[in-house]
Coordinates of C-alpha atoms in Angstrom, one line a residue:
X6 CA 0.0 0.0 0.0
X7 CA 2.8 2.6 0.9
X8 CA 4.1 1.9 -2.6
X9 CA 1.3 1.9 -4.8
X10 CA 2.4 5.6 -6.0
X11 CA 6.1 5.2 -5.5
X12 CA 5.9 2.2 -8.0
X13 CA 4.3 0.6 -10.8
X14 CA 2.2 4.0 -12.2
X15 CA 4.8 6.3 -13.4
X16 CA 8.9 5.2 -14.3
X17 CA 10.6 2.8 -13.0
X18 CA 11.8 3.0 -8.9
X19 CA 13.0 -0.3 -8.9
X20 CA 15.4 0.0 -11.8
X21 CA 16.9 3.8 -10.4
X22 CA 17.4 1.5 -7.0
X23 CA 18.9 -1.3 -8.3
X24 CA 21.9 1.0 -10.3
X25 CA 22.3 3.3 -7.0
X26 CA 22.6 0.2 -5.2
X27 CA 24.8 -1.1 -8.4
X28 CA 26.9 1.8 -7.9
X29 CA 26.0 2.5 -11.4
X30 CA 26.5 6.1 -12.2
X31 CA 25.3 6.9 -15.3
X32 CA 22.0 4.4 -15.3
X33 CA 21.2 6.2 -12.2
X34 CA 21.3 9.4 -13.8
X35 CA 19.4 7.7 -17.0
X36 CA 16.8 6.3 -14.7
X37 CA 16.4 9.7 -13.0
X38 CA 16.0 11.8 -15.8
X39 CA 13.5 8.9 -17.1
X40 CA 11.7 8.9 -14.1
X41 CA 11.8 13.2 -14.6
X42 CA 10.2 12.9 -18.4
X43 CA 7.4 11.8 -16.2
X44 CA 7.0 13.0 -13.0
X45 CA 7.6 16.5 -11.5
X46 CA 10.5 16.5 -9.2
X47 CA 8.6 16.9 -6.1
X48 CA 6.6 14.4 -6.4
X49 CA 9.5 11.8 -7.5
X50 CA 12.0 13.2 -5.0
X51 CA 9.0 12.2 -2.1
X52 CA 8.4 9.0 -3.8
X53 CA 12.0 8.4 -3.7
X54 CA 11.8 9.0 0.1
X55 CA 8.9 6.6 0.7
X56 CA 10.8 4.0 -1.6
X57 CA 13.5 4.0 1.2
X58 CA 11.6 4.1 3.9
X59 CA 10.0 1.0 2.7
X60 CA 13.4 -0.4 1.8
X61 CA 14.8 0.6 5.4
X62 CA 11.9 -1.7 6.9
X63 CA 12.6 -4.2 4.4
X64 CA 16.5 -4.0 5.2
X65 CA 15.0 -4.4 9.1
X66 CA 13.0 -7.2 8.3
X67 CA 15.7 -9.5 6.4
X68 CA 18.1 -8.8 8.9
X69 CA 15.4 -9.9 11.4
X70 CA 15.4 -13.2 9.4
X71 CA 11.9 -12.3 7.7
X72 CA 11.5 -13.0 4.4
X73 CA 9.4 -11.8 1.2
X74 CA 5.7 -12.8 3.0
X75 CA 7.0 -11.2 6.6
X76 CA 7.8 -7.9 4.6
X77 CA 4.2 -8.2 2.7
X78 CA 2.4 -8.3 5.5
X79 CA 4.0 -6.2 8.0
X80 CA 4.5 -3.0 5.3
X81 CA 1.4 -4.0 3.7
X82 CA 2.2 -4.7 0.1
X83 CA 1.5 -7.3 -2.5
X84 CA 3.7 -10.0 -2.5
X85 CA 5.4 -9.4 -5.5
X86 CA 6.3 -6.1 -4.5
X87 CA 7.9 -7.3 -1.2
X88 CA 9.7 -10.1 -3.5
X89 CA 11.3 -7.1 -5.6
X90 CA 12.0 -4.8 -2.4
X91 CA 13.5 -8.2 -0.6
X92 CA 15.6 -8.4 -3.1
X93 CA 17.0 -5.1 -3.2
X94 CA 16.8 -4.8 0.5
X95 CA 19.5 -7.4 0.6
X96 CA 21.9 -5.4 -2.3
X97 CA 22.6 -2.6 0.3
X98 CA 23.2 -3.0 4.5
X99 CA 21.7 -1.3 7.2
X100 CA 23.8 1.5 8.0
X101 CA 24.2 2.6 4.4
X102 CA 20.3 2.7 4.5
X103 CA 20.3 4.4 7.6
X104 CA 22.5 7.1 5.5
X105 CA 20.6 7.2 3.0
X106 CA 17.3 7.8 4.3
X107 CA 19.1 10.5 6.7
X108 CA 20.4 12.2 3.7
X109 CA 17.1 12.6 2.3
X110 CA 15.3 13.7 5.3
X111 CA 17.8 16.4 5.7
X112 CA 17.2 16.8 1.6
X113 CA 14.0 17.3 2.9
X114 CA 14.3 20.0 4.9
X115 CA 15.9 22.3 2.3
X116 CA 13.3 21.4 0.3
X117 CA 11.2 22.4 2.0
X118 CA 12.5 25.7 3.0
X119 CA 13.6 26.6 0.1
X120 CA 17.1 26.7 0.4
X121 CA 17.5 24.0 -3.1
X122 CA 15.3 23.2 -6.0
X123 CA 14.1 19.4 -5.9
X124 CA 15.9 18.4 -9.3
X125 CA 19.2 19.8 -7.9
X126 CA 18.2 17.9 -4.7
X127 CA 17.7 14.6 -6.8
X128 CA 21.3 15.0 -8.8
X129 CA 23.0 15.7 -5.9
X130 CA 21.6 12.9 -3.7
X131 CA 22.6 10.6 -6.5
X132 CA 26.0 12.4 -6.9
X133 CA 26.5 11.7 -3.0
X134 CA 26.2 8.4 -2.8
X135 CA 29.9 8.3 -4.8
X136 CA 28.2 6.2 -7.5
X137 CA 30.3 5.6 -10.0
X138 CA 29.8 7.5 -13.3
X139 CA 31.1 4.4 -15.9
X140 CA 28.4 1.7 -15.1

């Protein structure tokens, strides 16, 4: 349910997740500006949030020893959804999650106050995860 706008309607989370969590510069960039063709920033920059949130409970959830039907149920998604997120839960650890998600809450912020534009927000949340730009 959390991802049913992050997901499925409009680009392609899954595939911008899998190169940042790839390492995979310039398909990250690629999926982002595929993902911008589509969406306005704001909305894709908070659906980028909810992704990790979702992700960060996932991450919780294998390391728990859950698997794909403990993450369905207890984020309240369809199981092929929580197969996918499983899955890419278990390409990045819990502390680089834990980064992650605190980057984008302080992202955020500024955002939210104006102090940056949500594309440049976007490029340079990318650009800080030191992903690398041959992919």
């Amino acid at each position: 349910k959390l991802l049913s706008v992050q997901i499925g309607e409009q680009g392609d989370f899954f595939a911008l997740i899998d190169a940042i969590g790839a390492g995979a510069g310039q398909k990250a960039i690629s999926e982002l500006k595929e993902l911008l063709a589509e969406r306005d920033a704001i909305s894709l920059f908070f659906g980028l949030v909810g992704h990790f949130r979702v992700l960060l409970q996932a991450r919780e959830i294998v390391e728990a020893g859950g698997g794909e039907n403990d993450i369905a149920k207890r984020v309240g998604m369809h199981p092929f959804r929580a197969k996918k997120l499983a899955g890419q839960a278990r390409r990045f650890d819990l502390p680089m999650l834990e980064t992650i998600y605190q980057r984008l809450l302080e992202d955020d912020l500024k955002i939210k106050t104006g102090l940056v534009e949500p594309n440049l927000a976007l490029e340079a949340f990318i650009a800080s995860l030191g992903v690398s730009s041959d992919a």
